[in-house]
Amino acid sequence: MTFRFILQPCMAAAAAFHDGVQDARLGRSPYLWTLLTVSNERAGRLREGLLATGRIFVLALVMDAIYQVTVLGTFYPAEIPLVAILFAFLPYVLLRGPFARLARRRAGRSGGASTATRSQRGSAMDPDPARPPVTAQSASDQISVELSARRTGMSFQRTRMSADRTLMSVIRTSLSLISFGFTIHQVFDKAQDAGMISQAGDAPRNFGVALVLLGIALLVIGIVYHVQFMAGLRMERQAMTGAGLIHGESHFPLSLTLVTAFVLLVIGVFAIVSMVFSVGPFG
């Protein structure tokens, strides 16, 4: 029955791949990004995810109930939906957006050569472009405006990297809390099982659980703040690009810091489930 920890995320990943490719074809915004930042589309997109993972979610409920009854010899009704969300719905939410991004990049590379060729031909045939490039031989005021626009454009990239560094600080603090709390819980738990500690009570374990929960809560707050801040930064950059104040030629790449934060969040949730219910990969 431990195979369900592999089967259910793989099935959720397959559903996320299918829907992510559809999002790329239709030009829709990333799934998780929409859930966190676009309030008027949140309910509809969340309903899509629930319908896409409905069968996987039901399968996860049934398999975990069978596992509890046959292996553990008991039944925890509150644990079943939590495990199903972790292994069926959460992988779908985390992977649908990256799959859509990969599909867009693949489509862009396949059509990039022909598009570049057409643009080069168009620029060669057009002797009077709407916005001629600014060079060292241009007027001094044009050079000053061009440099100011490019400095402003680069400042958006610096602000993005600063937001990533802030999220890194949150990750370090959260990782310290989660690892320290999990270690305290495991040390006292194993010591009690070995008979080294007779009457330690549940206080050390509860303290470890509290530290892990605090680390998870801090990480969730940091992720939400980072996503909201980056959404506002993107909208401001798009507005200035549309107004012609900056070029907006450079793109915002996928934040590896944000991906790391999501991975740590999943690990933290697995850790707290293992500590409270004694199941899962760390149980």
CSV table of C-alpha atoms in Angstrom, one decimal:
chain,number,residue,atom,x,y,z
A,1,MET,CA,0.0,0.0,0.0
A,2,THR,CA,3.0,2.3,0.3
A,3,PHE,CA,3.0,2.4,-3.5
A,4,ARG,CA,0.1,4.8,-3.3
A,5,PHE,CA,2.6,7.5,-2.3
A,6,ILE,CA,4.0,7.2,-5.9
A,7,LEU,CA,0.9,6.2,-7.8
A,8,GLN,CA,-1.3,9.1,-6.7
A,9,PRO,CA,1.2,11.9,-7.4
A,10,CYS,CA,2.0,10.4,-10.8
A,11,MET,CA,-1.7,10.4,-11.7
A,12,ALA,CA,-2.1,13.9,-10.5
A,13,ALA,CA,1.0,14.9,-12.5
A,14,ALA,CA,-0.5,13.4,-15.7
A,15,ALA,CA,-3.7,15.4,-15.2
A,16,ALA,CA,-1.6,18.5,-14.6
A,17,PHE,CA,0.3,17.9,-17.8
A,18,HIS,CA,-2.8,17.5,-19.8
A,19,ASP,CA,-4.5,20.7,-18.4
A,20,GLY,CA,-1.2,22.6,-18.5
A,21,VAL,CA,-0.8,22.0,-22.2
A,22,GLN,CA,-4.4,23.1,-22.8
A,23,ASP,CA,-3.6,26.3,-20.8
A,24,ALA,CA,-0.6,27.0,-23.1
A,25,ARG,CA,-2.7,26.5,-26.2
A,26,LEU,CA,-5.4,28.8,-25.0
A,27,GLY,CA,-3.0,31.4,-23.7
A,28,ARG,CA,-4.4,31.2,-20.1
A,29,SER,CA,-2.5,32.5,-17.1
A,30,PRO,CA,-0.6,30.0,-14.9
A,31,TYR,CA,-2.9,28.0,-12.7
A,32,LEU,CA,-1.4,28.5,-9.2
A,33,TRP,CA,-0.7,32.2,-10.0
A,34,THR,CA,-4.3,32.7,-10.9
A,35,LEU,CA,-5.5,31.0,-7.7
A,36,LEU,CA,-3.4,33.3,-5.6
A,37,THR,CA,-3.7,36.6,-7.3
A,38,VAL,CA,-6.9,36.8,-9.5
A,39,SER,CA,-9.9,36.7,-7.2
A,40,ASN,CA,-12.6,36.8,-9.9
A,41,GLU,CA,-11.2,33.7,-11.6
A,42,ARG,CA,-10.2,31.8,-8.4
A,43,ALA,CA,-13.5,29.9,-7.9
A,44,GLY,CA,-13.7,28.8,-11.6
A,45,ARG,CA,-10.1,27.6,-11.8
A,46,LEU,CA,-10.3,25.8,-8.4
A,47,ARG,CA,-13.4,24.1,-9.7
A,48,GLU,CA,-11.5,23.0,-12.8
A,49,GLY,CA,-8.8,21.5,-10.6
A,50,LEU,CA,-11.3,19.6,-8.4
A,51,LEU,CA,-13.0,18.2,-11.4
A,52,ALA,CA,-9.7,17.1,-13.0
A,53,THR,CA,-8.5,15.4,-9.9
A,54,GLY,CA,-11.9,14.1,-8.7
A,55,ARG,CA,-11.3,10.4,-9.6
A,56,ILE,CA,-7.7,10.6,-8.2
A,57,PHE,CA,-9.0,12.1,-5.0
A,58,VAL,CA,-11.7,9.4,-4.5
A,59,LEU,CA,-9.0,6.7,-5.2
A,60,ALA,CA,-6.8,8.3,-2.6
A,61,LEU,CA,-9.6,8.3,0.0
A,62,VAL,CA,-10.4,4.6,-0.7
A,63,MET,CA,-6.7,3.5,-0.7
A,64,ASP,CA,-5.9,5.3,2.5
A,65,ALA,CA,-9.0,3.9,4.3
A,66,ILE,CA,-8.0,0.4,3.2
A,67,TYR,CA,-4.4,1.0,4.4
A,68,GLN,CA,-5.6,2.2,7.8
A,69,VAL,CA,-7.9,-0.8,8.4
A,70,THR,CA,-5.6,-3.5,7.0
A,71,VAL,CA,-2.2,-2.3,8.1
A,72,LEU,CA,-2.7,0.0,11.1
A,73,GLY,CA,-5.7,-1.9,12.4
A,74,THR,CA,-7.5,1.4,13.2
A,75,PHE,CA,-9.4,4.2,11.4
A,76,TYR,CA,-8.6,7.9,11.5
A,77,PRO,CA,-11.3,9.8,9.5
A,78,ALA,CA,-9.6,13.2,9.8
A,79,GLU,CA,-6.4,11.9,8.3
A,80,ILE,CA,-8.0,10.4,5.1
A,81,PRO,CA,-8.9,13.7,3.4
A,82,LEU,CA,-5.6,15.3,4.5
A,83,VAL,CA,-3.6,12.6,2.9
A,84,ALA,CA,-5.8,12.7,-0.2
A,85,ILE,CA,-5.2,16.4,-0.6
A,86,LEU,CA,-1.4,16.0,-0.2
A,87,PHE,CA,-1.0,13.2,-2.7
A,88,ALA,CA,-3.8,13.9,-5.2
A,89,PHE,CA,-4.6,17.6,-5.3
A,90,LEU,CA,-1.5,19.4,-4.2
A,91,PRO,CA,0.8,17.9,-6.9
A,92,TYR,CA,-1.8,18.9,-9.5
A,93,VAL,CA,-1.8,22.5,-8.3
A,94,LEU,CA,2.0,22.7,-8.1
A,95,LEU,CA,2.7,21.1,-11.5
A,96,ARG,CA,0.0,22.5,-13.8
A,97,GLY,CA,1.6,26.0,-14.1
A,98,PRO,CA,5.2,24.7,-14.8
A,99,PHE,CA,3.8,22.3,-17.4
A,100,ALA,CA,2.0,25.2,-19.1
A,101,ARG,CA,5.2,27.3,-19.1
A,102,LEU,CA,7.2,24.5,-20.6
A,103,ALA,CA,4.6,24.0,-23.3
A,104,ARG,CA,4.7,27.7,-24.2
A,105,ARG,CA,8.5,27.7,-24.4
A,106,ARG,CA,8.4,24.6,-26.7
A,107,ALA,CA,5.8,26.2,-28.9
A,108,GLY,CA,7.8,29.5,-28.9
A,109,ARG,CA,11.0,27.7,-30.0
A,110,SER,CA,9.3,25.8,-32.8
A,111,GLY,CA,7.9,29.0,-34.2
A,112,GLY,CA,10.7,31.3,-33.2
A,113,ALA,CA,12.9,30.8,-36.3
A,114,SER,CA,10.2,31.6,-38.8
A,115,THR,CA,9.0,34.6,-36.8
A,116,ALA,CA,12.5,36.0,-36.6
A,117,THR,CA,13.0,35.5,-40.3
A,118,ARG,CA,9.8,37.4,-41.1
A,119,SER,CA,10.7,40.2,-38.7
A,120,GLN,CA,14.1,40.6,-40.2
A,121,ARG,CA,12.6,40.8,-43.7
A,122,GLY,CA,10.1,43.3,-42.6
A,123,SER,CA,12.7,45.5,-40.9
A,124,ALA,CA,14.9,45.3,-44.0
A,125,MET,CA,12.0,46.3,-46.3
A,126,ASP,CA,10.9,49.2,-44.0
A,127,PRO,CA,13.2,52.1,-44.5
A,128,ASP,CA,11.4,54.3,-42.0
A,129,PRO,CA,10.7,52.3,-38.8
A,130,ALA,CA,8.4,53.8,-36.2
A,131,ARG,CA,11.2,53.8,-33.5
A,132,PRO,CA,14.7,53.9,-34.9
A,133,PRO,CA,17.4,52.6,-32.6
A,134,VAL,CA,19.4,55.0,-30.5
A,135,THR,CA,23.1,54.9,-31.1
A,136,ALA,CA,26.1,57.0,-30.0
A,137,GLN,CA,25.6,59.2,-33.0
A,138,SER,CA,22.0,60.1,-31.9
A,139,ALA,CA,21.1,63.4,-30.3
A,140,SER,CA,22.1,63.8,-26.7
A,141,ASP,CA,18.5,64.1,-25.4
A,142,GLN,CA,17.6,60.9,-27.2
A,143,ILE,CA,20.6,59.1,-25.6
A,144,SER,CA,19.6,60.4,-22.2
A,145,VAL,CA,16.0,59.2,-22.5
A,146,GLU,CA,17.1,55.8,-23.8
A,147,LEU,CA,19.6,55.3,-21.0
A,148,SER,CA,16.9,56.3,-18.4
A,149,ALA,CA,14.4,53.9,-19.9
A,150,ARG,CA,17.0,51.0,-19.8
A,151,ARG,CA,18.0,51.9,-16.2
A,152,THR,CA,14.4,51.8,-15.2
A,153,GLY,CA,13.9,48.5,-17.0
A,154,MET,CA,16.9,47.0,-15.2
A,155,SER,CA,15.6,48.2,-11.9
A,156,PHE,CA,12.6,45.9,-12.3
A,157,GLN,CA,15.0,43.0,-12.6
A,158,ARG,CA,16.9,44.2,-9.5
A,159,THR,CA,13.6,44.4,-7.6
A,160,ARG,CA,12.7,40.9,-8.7
A,161,MET,CA,16.0,39.5,-7.4
A,162,SER,CA,15.6,41.4,-4.2
A,163,ALA,CA,12.2,39.8,-3.7
A,164,ASP,CA,13.8,36.4,-4.3
A,165,ARG,CA,16.4,37.1,-1.6
A,166,THR,CA,13.7,38.1,0.8
A,167,LEU,CA,12.0,34.7,0.1
A,168,MET,CA,15.3,33.0,0.6
A,169,SER,CA,15.5,34.5,4.1
A,170,VAL,CA,12.0,33.1,4.8
A,171,ILE,CA,13.0,29.7,3.5
A,172,ARG,CA,16.1,29.6,5.8
A,173,THR,CA,14.1,30.5,8.8
A,174,SER,CA,11.3,28.1,8.0
A,175,LEU,CA,13.8,25.3,7.3
A,176,SER,CA,15.4,25.8,10.7
A,177,LEU,CA,12.1,25.7,12.5
A,178,ILE,CA,10.9,22.6,10.6
A,179,SER,CA,14.1,20.6,11.0
A,180,PHE,CA,14.7,21.6,14.6
A,181,GLY,CA,11.1,20.7,15.6
A,182,PHE,CA,11.2,17.4,13.7
A,183,THR,CA,14.5,16.5,15.4
A,184,ILE,CA,13.1,17.3,18.9
A,185,HIS,CA,10.0,15.2,18.2
A,186,GLN,CA,12.0,12.2,16.8
A,187,VAL,CA,14.7,12.3,19.6
A,188,PHE,CA,12.1,12.1,22.4
A,189,ASP,CA,9.9,9.7,20.6
A,190,LYS,CA,12.8,7.2,19.9
A,191,ALA,CA,14.1,7.7,23.4
A,192,GLN,CA,10.7,6.9,24.9
A,193,ASP,CA,10.3,3.8,22.7
A,194,ALA,CA,13.8,2.6,23.8
A,195,GLY,CA,13.0,3.1,27.5
A,196,MET,CA,15.6,5.7,28.0
A,197,ILE,CA,13.0,8.2,29.1
A,198,SER,CA,10.1,7.0,31.3
A,199,GLN,CA,8.0,9.9,32.1
A,200,ALA,CA,8.8,12.7,29.7
A,201,GLY,CA,5.2,13.3,28.9
A,202,ASP,CA,4.0,14.8,25.6
A,203,ALA,CA,5.4,18.3,26.2
A,204,PRO,CA,8.6,17.7,24.1
A,205,ARG,CA,6.7,16.2,21.3
A,206,ASN,CA,4.1,19.0,21.4
A,207,PHE,CA,6.9,21.5,21.3
A,208,GLY,CA,8.4,19.9,18.2
A,209,VAL,CA,5.0,19.9,16.5
A,210,ALA,CA,4.5,23.5,17.4
A,211,LEU,CA,7.9,24.4,15.8
A,212,VAL,CA,7.1,22.6,12.6
A,213,LEU,CA,3.7,24.2,12.4
A,214,LEU,CA,5.3,27.6,12.9
A,215,GLY,CA,7.8,26.9,10.1
A,216,ILE,CA,5.0,25.9,7.8
A,217,ALA,CA,2.9,28.9,8.6
A,218,LEU,CA,5.9,31.2,8.1
A,219,LEU,CA,6.6,29.6,4.7
A,220,VAL,CA,3.0,29.9,3.6
A,221,ILE,CA,2.9,33.6,4.5
A,222,GLY,CA,6.2,34.2,2.7
A,223,ILE,CA,5.0,32.5,-0.4
A,224,VAL,CA,1.7,34.4,-0.5
A,225,TYR,CA,3.5,37.7,0.1
A,226,HIS,CA,6.1,36.9,-2.6
A,227,VAL,CA,3.4,36.0,-5.2
A,228,GLN,CA,1.3,39.0,-4.5
A,229,PHE,CA,4.4,41.3,-4.7
A,230,MET,CA,5.5,39.8,-7.9
A,231,ALA,CA,2.0,40.1,-9.4
A,232,GLY,CA,2.0,43.8,-8.6
A,233,LEU,CA,5.5,44.2,-10.0
A,234,ARG,CA,4.6,42.5,-13.3
A,235,MET,CA,1.4,44.6,-13.7
A,236,GLU,CA,3.4,47.8,-13.1
A,237,ARG,CA,6.1,46.7,-15.6
A,238,GLN,CA,3.4,45.9,-18.2
A,239,ALA,CA,1.7,49.3,-17.7
A,240,MET,CA,5.0,51.2,-18.1
A,241,THR,CA,5.9,49.1,-21.2
A,242,GLY,CA,2.5,49.8,-22.7
A,243,ALA,CA,3.0,53.5,-22.1
A,244,GLY,CA,6.3,53.4,-23.9
A,245,LEU,CA,8.3,54.4,-20.8
A,246,ILE,CA,10.5,51.3,-20.9
A,247,HIS,CA,11.2,48.7,-23.5
A,248,GLY,CA,10.3,45.6,-21.5
A,249,GLU,CA,12.5,43.4,-23.6
A,250,SER,CA,13.8,41.1,-20.8
A,251,HIS,CA,11.4,38.6,-19.4
A,252,PHE,CA,10.9,37.4,-15.8
A,253,PRO,CA,12.2,33.8,-15.6
A,254,LEU,CA,10.8,31.1,-13.5
A,255,SER,CA,11.8,31.8,-9.9
A,256,LEU,CA,13.8,28.8,-8.6
A,257,THR,CA,13.5,30.3,-5.1
A,258,LEU,CA,9.7,30.1,-5.3
A,259,VAL,CA,9.9,26.5,-6.6
A,260,THR,CA,12.2,25.6,-3.7
A,261,ALA,CA,9.8,27.2,-1.2
A,262,PHE,CA,6.9,25.0,-2.6
A,263,VAL,CA,9.1,21.9,-2.3
A,264,LEU,CA,10.0,22.8,1.3
A,265,LEU,CA,6.3,23.4,2.0
A,266,VAL,CA,5.4,19.9,0.8
A,267,ILE,CA,8.2,18.4,2.9
A,268,GLY,CA,7.0,20.3,5.9
A,269,VAL,CA,3.5,19.1,5.4
A,270,PHE,CA,4.7,15.5,5.1
A,271,ALA,CA,6.7,15.9,8.2
A,272,ILE,CA,3.8,17.2,10.3
A,273,VAL,CA,1.6,14.4,9.0
A,274,SER,CA,4.2,11.8,10.0
A,275,MET,CA,4.6,13.4,13.4
A,276,VAL,CA,0.9,13.6,14.2
A,277,PHE,CA,-0.4,10.5,12.5
A,278,SER,CA,2.7,8.3,12.3
A,279,VAL,CA,2.2,7.7,8.6
A,280,GLY,CA,3.8,8.9,5.4
A,281,PRO,CA,7.4,9.0,4.2
A,282,PHE,CA,8.8,10.2,7.6
A,283,GLY,CA,6.6,8.1,9.8
